[in-house]
Short mmCIF file of C-alpha atoms in Angstrom, two decimals:
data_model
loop_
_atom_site.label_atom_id
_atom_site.label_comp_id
_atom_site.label_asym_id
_atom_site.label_seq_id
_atom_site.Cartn_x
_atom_site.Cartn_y
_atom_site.Cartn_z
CA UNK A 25 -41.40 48.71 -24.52
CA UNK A 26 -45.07 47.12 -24.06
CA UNK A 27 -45.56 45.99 -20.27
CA UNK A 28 -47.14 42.66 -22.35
CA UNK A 29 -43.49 42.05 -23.77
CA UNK A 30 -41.32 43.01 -21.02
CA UNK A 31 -43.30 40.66 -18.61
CA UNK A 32 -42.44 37.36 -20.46
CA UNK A 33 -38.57 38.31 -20.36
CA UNK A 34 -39.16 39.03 -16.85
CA UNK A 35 -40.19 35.88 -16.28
CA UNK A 36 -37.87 33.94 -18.33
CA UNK A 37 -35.29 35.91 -16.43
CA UNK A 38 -36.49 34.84 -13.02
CA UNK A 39 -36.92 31.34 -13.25
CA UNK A 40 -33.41 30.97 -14.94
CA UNK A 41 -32.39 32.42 -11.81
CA UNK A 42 -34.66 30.65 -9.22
CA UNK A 43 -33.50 27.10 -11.79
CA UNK A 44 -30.04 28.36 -10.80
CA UNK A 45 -30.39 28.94 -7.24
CA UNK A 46 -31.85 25.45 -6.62
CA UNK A 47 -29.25 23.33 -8.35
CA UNK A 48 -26.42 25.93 -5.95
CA UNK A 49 -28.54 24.70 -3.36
CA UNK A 50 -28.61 21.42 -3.99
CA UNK A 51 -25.19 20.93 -5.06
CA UNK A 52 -24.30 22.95 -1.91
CA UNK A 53 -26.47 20.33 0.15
CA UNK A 54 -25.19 17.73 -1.59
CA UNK A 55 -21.49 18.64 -0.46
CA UNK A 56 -22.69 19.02 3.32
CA UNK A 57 -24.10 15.59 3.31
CA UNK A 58 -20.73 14.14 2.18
CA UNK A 59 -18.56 12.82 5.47
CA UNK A 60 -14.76 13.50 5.57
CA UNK A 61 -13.27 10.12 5.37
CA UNK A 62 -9.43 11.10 5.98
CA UNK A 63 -7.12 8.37 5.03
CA UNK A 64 -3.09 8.36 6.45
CA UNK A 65 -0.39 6.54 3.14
CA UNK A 66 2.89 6.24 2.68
CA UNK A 67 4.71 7.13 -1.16
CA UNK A 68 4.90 3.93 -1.78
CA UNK A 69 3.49 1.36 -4.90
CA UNK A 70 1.49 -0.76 -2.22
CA UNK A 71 -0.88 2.37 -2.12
CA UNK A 72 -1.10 3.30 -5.27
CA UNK A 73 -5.00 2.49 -5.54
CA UNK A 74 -5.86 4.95 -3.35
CA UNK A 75 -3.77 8.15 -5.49
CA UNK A 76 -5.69 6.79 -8.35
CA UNK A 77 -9.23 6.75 -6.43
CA UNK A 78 -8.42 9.71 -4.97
CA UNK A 79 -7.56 11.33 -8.78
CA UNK A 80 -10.05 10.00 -10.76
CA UNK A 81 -13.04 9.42 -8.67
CA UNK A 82 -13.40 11.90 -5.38
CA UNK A 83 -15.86 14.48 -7.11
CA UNK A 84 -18.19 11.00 -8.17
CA UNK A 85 -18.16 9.97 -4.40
CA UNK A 86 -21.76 10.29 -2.94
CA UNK A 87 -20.93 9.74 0.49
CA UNK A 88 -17.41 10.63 1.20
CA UNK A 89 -15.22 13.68 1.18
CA UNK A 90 -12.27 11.78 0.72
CA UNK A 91 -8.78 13.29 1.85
CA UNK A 92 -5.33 10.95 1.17
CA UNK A 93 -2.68 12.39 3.78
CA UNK A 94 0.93 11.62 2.86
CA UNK A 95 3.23 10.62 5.89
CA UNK A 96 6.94 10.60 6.17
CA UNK A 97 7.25 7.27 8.13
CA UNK A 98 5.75 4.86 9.55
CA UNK A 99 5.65 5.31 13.25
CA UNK A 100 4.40 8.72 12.26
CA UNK A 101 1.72 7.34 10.40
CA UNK A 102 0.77 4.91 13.45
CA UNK A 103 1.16 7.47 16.42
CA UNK A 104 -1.50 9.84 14.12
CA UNK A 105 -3.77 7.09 13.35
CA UNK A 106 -3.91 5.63 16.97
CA UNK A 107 -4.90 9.23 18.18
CA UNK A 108 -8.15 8.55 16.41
CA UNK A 109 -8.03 11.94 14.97
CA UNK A 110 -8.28 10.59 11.55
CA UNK A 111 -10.51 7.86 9.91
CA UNK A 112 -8.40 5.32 7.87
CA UNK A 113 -4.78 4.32 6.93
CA UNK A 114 -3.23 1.84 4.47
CA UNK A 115 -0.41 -0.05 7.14
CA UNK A 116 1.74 -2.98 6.77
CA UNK A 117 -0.20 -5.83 8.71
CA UNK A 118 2.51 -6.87 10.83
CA UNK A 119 2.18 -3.36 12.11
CA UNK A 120 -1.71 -2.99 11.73
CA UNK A 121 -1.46 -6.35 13.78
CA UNK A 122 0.78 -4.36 16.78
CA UNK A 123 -1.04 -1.62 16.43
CA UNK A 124 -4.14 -3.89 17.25
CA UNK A 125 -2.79 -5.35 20.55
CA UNK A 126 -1.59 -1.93 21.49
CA UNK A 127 -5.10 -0.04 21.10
CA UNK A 128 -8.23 -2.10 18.83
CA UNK A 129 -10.01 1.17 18.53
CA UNK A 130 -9.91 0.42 14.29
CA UNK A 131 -10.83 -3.18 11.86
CA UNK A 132 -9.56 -4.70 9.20
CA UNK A 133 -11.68 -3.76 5.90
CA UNK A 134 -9.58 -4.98 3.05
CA UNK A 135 -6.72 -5.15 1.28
CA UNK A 136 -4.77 -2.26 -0.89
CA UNK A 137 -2.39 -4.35 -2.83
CA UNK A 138 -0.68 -8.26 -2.64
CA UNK A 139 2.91 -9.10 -3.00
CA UNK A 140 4.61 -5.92 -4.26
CA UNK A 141 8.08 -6.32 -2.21
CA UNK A 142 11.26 -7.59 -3.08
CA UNK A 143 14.85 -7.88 -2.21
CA UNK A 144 17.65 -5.63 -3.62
CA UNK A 145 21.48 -6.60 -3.30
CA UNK A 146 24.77 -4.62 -3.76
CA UNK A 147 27.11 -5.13 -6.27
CA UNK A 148 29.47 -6.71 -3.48
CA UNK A 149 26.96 -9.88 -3.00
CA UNK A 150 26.61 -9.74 -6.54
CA UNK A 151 30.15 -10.59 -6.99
CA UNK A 152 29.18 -14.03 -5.70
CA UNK A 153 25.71 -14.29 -6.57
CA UNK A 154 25.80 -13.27 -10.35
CA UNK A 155 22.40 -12.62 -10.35
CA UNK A 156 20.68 -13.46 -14.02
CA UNK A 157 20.45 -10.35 -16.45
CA UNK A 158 16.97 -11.53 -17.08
CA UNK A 159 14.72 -10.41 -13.87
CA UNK A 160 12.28 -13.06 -14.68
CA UNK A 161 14.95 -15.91 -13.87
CA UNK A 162 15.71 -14.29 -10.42
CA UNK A 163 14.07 -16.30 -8.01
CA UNK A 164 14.84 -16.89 -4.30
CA UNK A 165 17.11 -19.93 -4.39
CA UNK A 166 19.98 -20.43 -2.23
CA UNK A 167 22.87 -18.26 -3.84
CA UNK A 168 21.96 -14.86 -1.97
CA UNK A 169 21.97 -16.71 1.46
CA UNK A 170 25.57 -18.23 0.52
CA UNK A 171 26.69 -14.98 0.11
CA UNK A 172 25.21 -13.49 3.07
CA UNK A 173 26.74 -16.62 5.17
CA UNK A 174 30.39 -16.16 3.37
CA UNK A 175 30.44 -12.38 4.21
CA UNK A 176 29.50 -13.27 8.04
CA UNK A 177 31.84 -16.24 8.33
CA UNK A 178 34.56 -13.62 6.72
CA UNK A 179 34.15 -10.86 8.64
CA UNK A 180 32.23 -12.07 11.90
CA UNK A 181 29.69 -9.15 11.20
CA UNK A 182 26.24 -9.76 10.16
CA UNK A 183 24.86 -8.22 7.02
CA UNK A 184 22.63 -4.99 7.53
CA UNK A 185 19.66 -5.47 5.60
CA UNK A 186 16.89 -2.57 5.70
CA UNK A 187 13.47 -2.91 6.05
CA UNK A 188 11.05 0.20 5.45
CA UNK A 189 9.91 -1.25 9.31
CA UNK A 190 10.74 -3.76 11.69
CA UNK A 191 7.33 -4.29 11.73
CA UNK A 192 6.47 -4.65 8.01
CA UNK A 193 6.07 -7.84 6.18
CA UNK A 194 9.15 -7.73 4.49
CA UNK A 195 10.85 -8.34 7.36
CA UNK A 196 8.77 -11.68 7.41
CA UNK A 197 9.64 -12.45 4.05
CA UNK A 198 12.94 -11.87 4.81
CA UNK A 199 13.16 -14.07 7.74
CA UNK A 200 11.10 -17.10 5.93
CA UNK A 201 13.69 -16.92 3.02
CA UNK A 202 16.58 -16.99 5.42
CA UNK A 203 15.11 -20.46 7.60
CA UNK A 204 14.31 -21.75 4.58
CA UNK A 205 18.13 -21.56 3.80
CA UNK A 206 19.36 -22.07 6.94
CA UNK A 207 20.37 -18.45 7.77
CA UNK A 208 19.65 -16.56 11.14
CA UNK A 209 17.82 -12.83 11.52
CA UNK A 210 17.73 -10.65 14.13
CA UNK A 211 16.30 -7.32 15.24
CA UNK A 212 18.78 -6.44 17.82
CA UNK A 213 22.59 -5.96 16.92
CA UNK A 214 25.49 -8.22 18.64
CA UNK A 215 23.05 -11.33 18.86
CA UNK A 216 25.96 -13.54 16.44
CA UNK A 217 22.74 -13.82 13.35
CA UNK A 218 24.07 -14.02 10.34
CA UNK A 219 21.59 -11.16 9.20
CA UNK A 220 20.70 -7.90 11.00
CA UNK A 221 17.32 -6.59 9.98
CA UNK A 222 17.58 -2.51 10.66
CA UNK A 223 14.61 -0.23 9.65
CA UNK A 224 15.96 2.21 6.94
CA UNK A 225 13.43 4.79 5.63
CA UNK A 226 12.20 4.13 2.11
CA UNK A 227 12.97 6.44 0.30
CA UNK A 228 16.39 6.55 2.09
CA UNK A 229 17.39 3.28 0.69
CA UNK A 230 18.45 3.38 -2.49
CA UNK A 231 21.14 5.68 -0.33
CA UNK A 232 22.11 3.60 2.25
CA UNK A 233 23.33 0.79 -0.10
CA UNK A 234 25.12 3.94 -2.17
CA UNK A 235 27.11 4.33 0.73
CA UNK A 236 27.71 1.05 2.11
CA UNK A 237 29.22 0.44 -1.17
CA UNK A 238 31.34 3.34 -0.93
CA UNK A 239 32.78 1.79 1.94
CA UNK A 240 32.95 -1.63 0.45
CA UNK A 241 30.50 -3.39 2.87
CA UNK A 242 28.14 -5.67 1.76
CA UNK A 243 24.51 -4.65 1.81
CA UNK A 244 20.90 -5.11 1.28
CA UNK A 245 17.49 -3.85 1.64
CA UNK A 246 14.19 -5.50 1.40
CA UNK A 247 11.51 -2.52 0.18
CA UNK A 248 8.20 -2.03 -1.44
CA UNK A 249 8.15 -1.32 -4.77
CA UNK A 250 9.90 0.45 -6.96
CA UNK A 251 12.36 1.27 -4.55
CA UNK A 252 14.22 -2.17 -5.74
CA UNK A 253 13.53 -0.91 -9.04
CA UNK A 254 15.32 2.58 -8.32
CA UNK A 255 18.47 0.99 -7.42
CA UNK A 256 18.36 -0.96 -10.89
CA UNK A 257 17.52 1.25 -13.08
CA UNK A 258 19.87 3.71 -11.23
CA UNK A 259 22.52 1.30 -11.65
CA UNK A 260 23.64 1.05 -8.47
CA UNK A 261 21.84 -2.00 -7.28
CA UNK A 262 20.39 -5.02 -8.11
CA UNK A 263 16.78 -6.86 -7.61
CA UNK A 264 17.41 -10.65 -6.48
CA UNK A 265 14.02 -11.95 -5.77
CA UNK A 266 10.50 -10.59 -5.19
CA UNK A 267 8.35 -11.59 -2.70
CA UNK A 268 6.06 -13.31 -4.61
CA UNK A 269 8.58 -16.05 -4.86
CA UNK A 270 9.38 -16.42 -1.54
CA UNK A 271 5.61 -16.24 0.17
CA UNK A 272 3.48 -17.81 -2.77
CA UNK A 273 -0.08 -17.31 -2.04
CA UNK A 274 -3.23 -17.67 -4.01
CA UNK A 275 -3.94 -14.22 -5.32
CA UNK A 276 -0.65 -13.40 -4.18
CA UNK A 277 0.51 -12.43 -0.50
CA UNK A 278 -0.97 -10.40 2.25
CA UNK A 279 0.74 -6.98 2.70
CA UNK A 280 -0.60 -3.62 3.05
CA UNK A 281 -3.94 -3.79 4.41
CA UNK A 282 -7.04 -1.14 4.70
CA UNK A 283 -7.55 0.41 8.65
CA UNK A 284 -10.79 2.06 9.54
CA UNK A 285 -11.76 3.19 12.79
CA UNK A 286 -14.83 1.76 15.24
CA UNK A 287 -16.12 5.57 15.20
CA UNK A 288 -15.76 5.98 11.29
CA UNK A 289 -17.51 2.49 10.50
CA UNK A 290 -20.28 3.34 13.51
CA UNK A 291 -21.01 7.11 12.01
CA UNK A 292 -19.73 7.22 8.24
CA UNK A 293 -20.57 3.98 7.93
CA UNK A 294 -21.94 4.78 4.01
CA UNK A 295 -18.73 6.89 3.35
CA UNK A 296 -15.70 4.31 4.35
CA UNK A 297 -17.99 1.83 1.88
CA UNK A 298 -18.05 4.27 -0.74
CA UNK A 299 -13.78 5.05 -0.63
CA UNK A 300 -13.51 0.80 -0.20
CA UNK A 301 -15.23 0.58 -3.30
CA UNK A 302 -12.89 2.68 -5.29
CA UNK A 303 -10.04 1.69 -4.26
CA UNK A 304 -11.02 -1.79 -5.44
CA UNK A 305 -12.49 0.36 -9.20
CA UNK A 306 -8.85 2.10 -9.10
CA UNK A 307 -7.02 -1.29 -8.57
CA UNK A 308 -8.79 -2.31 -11.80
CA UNK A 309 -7.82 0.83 -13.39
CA UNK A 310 -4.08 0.35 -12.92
CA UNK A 311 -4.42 -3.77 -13.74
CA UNK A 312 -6.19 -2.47 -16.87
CA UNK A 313 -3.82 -0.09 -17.72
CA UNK A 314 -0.74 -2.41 -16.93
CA UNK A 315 -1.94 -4.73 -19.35
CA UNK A 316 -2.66 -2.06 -22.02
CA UNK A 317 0.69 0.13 -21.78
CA UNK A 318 1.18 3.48 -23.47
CA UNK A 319 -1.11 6.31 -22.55
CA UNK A 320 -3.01 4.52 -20.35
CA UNK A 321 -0.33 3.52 -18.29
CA UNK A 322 1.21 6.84 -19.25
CA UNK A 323 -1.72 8.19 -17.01
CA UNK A 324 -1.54 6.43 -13.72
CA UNK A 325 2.45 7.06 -13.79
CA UNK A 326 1.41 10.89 -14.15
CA UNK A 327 -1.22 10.17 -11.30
CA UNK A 328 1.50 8.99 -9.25
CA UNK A 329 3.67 11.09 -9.63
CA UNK A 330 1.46 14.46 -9.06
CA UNK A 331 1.72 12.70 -5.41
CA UNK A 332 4.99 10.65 -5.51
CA UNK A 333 7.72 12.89 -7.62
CA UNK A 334 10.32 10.91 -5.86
CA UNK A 335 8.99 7.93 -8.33
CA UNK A 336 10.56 7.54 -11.50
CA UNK A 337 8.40 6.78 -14.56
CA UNK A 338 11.05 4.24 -15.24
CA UNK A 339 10.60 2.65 -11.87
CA UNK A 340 6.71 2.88 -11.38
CA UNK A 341 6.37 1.63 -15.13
CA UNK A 342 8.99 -1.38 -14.01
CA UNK A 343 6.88 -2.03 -10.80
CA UNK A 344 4.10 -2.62 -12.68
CA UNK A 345 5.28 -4.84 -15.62
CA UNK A 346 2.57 -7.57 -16.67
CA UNK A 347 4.97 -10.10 -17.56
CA UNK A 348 6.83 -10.11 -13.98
CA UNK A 349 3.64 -8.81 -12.04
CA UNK A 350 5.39 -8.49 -8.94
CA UNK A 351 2.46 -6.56 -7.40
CA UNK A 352 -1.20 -6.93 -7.86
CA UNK A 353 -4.14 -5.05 -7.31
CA UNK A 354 -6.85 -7.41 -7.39
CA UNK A 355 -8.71 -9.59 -4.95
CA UNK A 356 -8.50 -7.16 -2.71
CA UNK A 357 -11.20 -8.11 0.10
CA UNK A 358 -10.26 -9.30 3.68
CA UNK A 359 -8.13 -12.43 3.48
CA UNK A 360 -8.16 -13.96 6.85
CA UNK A 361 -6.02 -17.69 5.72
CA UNK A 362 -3.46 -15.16 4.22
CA UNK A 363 -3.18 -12.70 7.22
CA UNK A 364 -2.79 -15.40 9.74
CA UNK A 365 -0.31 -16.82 7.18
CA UNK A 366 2.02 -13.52 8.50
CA UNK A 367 0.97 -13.74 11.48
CA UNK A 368 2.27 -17.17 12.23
CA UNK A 369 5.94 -16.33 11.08
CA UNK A 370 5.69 -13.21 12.65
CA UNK A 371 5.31 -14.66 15.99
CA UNK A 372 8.11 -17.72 15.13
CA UNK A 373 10.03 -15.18 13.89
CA UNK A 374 9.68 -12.46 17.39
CA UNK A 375 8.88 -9.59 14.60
CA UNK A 376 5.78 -9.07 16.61
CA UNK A 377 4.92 -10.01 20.29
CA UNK A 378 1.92 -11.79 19.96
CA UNK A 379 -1.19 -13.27 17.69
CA UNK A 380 -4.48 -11.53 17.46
CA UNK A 381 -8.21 -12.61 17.13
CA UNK A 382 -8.08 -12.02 13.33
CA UNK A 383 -11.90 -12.91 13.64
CA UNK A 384 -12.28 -9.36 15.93
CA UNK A 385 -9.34 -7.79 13.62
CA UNK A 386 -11.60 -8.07 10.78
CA UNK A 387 -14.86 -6.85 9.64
CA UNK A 388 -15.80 -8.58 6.23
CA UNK A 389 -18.88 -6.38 5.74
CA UNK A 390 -16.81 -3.89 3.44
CA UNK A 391 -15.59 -6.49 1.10
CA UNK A 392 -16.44 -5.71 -2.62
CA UNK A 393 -19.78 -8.69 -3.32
CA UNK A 394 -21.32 -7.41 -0.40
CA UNK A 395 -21.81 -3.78 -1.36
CA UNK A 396 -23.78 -4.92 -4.55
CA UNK A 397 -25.75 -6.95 -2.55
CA UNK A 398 -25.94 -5.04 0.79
CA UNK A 399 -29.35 -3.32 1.28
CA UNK A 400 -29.98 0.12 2.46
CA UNK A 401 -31.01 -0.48 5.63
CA UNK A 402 -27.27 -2.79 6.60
CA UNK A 403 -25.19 0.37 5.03
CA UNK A 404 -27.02 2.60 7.24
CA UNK A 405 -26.68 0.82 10.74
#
């Protein structure tokens, strides 16, 4: 072949391959400049926004190589966060807030979900109860406390009632309902309360009222969603309030709440932004798809449960019915009146030890109208 036609192939040939190297190389650079943003959950609905941001958006991120890290409990997930060896977790605030005292190496940068708890009964206390078959007439009025009362005045024991935490806001919720109704709580067994509040793994509940109904006791467990759900639609339980009803809030109520560290805001300052962001795009995702059923709801259940098998698609899809919405993921930026709104029972109540400076606690900068607005030069300080 003619050196005059071989040369244009030639050349064709090399600049597809010097086109190719360049884009390697800048997708390579690309993926260098991202920061790991590591992020410690628990499998439970309150952090469902950040499975779906993780799914759906983690190859768009700019800025962050964002990693979720399941945990089995709680004080797991707090003894691994407070070794600053990772740069955010998604924490009950009564928790975040004890966490705080004990070591304020980390802020408060939003919120992952409000309400989203609720209270699940046995069919002993139903006996007296008789809850409605219609979950949207279920609200916290005085029947479950008579019960409660009538089982401690009848057998001089108080009620064990489990709480994913002592230091969770359920157990808050639980002890607001209980004053309101003229009922004692309390953390510590053989104090003569009415109720004793005992921390009982999540996922482990749905199991402990199984067998304190084998042994005909009466029982109950306040838990995130849908492990109230799990015990319905197992058929071995039943949901008497949610805790919408019992801590009404504008927006709904404080709960699960966004951690980052000092060190990740001071040097991946761009990249906690960036995950903050969608998490508040993959709360809209799930309120969209709540509202439109079928496949897209179809698709965050299959989201969820590529994470969260333990989660029924009966029990997500019940957790996040429009008609009840018992959780919410909107609104989701720092809510300082509704935090100290916790924190105030939480002290009355001796679930935690003392109050913090929420105004230290909290660093506002990350909530969702300021990124739109925030220029290049306050992202990058």
């Amino acid at each position: 072949m003619p050196a005059s036609v071989r040369s244009p192939h030639r050349f064709i040939t090399y600049l597809a391959f010097v086109i190719t190297l360049f884009f390697v190389l800048a997708v390579s650079a690309s993926a260098a400049d991202k920061k790991v943003i590591k992020a410690l959950y628990i499998p439970l609905a309150d952090h469902y926004a950040s499975i779906v941001a993780y799914e759906r958006y983690r190859q768009e991120m700019k800025y962050a190589d964002y990693q979720l890290e399941q945990m089995k409990n709680w004080d797991l997930l707090r003894a691994y966060f407070q070794s600053g060896e990772v740069d955010m977790a998604y924490v009950m605030s009564p928790l975040a807030m004890d966490m705080f005292s004990d070591k304020p190496h980390f802020r408060w940068i939003g919120l992952m979900h409000r309400d989203g708890n609720a209270l699940a009964i046995n069919d002993l206390l139903n006996e007296q109860v008789k809850l409605p078959a219609v979950r949207h007439e279920r609200k916290p009025d005085d029947k479950v406390a008579k019960a409660l009362k009538q089982v401690f005045e009848s057998t001089g024991r108080a009620t064990e009632i489990g709480m994913p935490h002592l230091l969770s806001t359920h157990t808050v919720v639980l002890y607001r309902y209980l004053k309101e109704h003229g009922l004692t709580m309390s953390l510590t067994p053989n104090s003569g309360s009415d109720v004793l509040a005992i921390a009982v793994a999540p996922p482990k509940s749905p199991s402990f009222i199984k067998s304190k109904s084998n042994r005909a006791q009466a029982a109950a467990f306040e838990q995130s969603l849908p492990w109230a759900d799990v015990v319905e639609t197992g058929g071995f339980g039943h949901v008497a309030w949610y805790s919408k009803d019992v801590m009404p809030w504008e927006h709904g109520h404080v709960e699960c709440i966004a951690l980052a560290t000092d060190a990740a805001i001071k040097h991946k300052r761009q990249a906690v932004h960036e995950v903050m962001n969608y998490i508040h795009k993959a709360g809209e995702d799930i309120e969209l798809a709540r509202t439109q059923g079928g496949e897209a709801l179809e698709e965050i259940v299959k989201l969820v449960r590529k994470h969260i098998p333990a989660h029924t698609r009966e029990a997500i899809i019940a957790s996040l019915d429009p008609d009840l919405r018992v959780i919410n993921y909107q609104n989701l930026n720092v809510d300082k009146p509704g935090l100290k709104l916790i924190m105030d029972l939480a002290v009355e109540g001796g679930i935690i030890s003392k109050a913090i400076d929420i105004e230290d606690f909290a660093d506002e900068n990350f909530s969702r109208h300021d990124l739109a607005a925030m220029s290049q030069a306050q992202v990058n300080r």
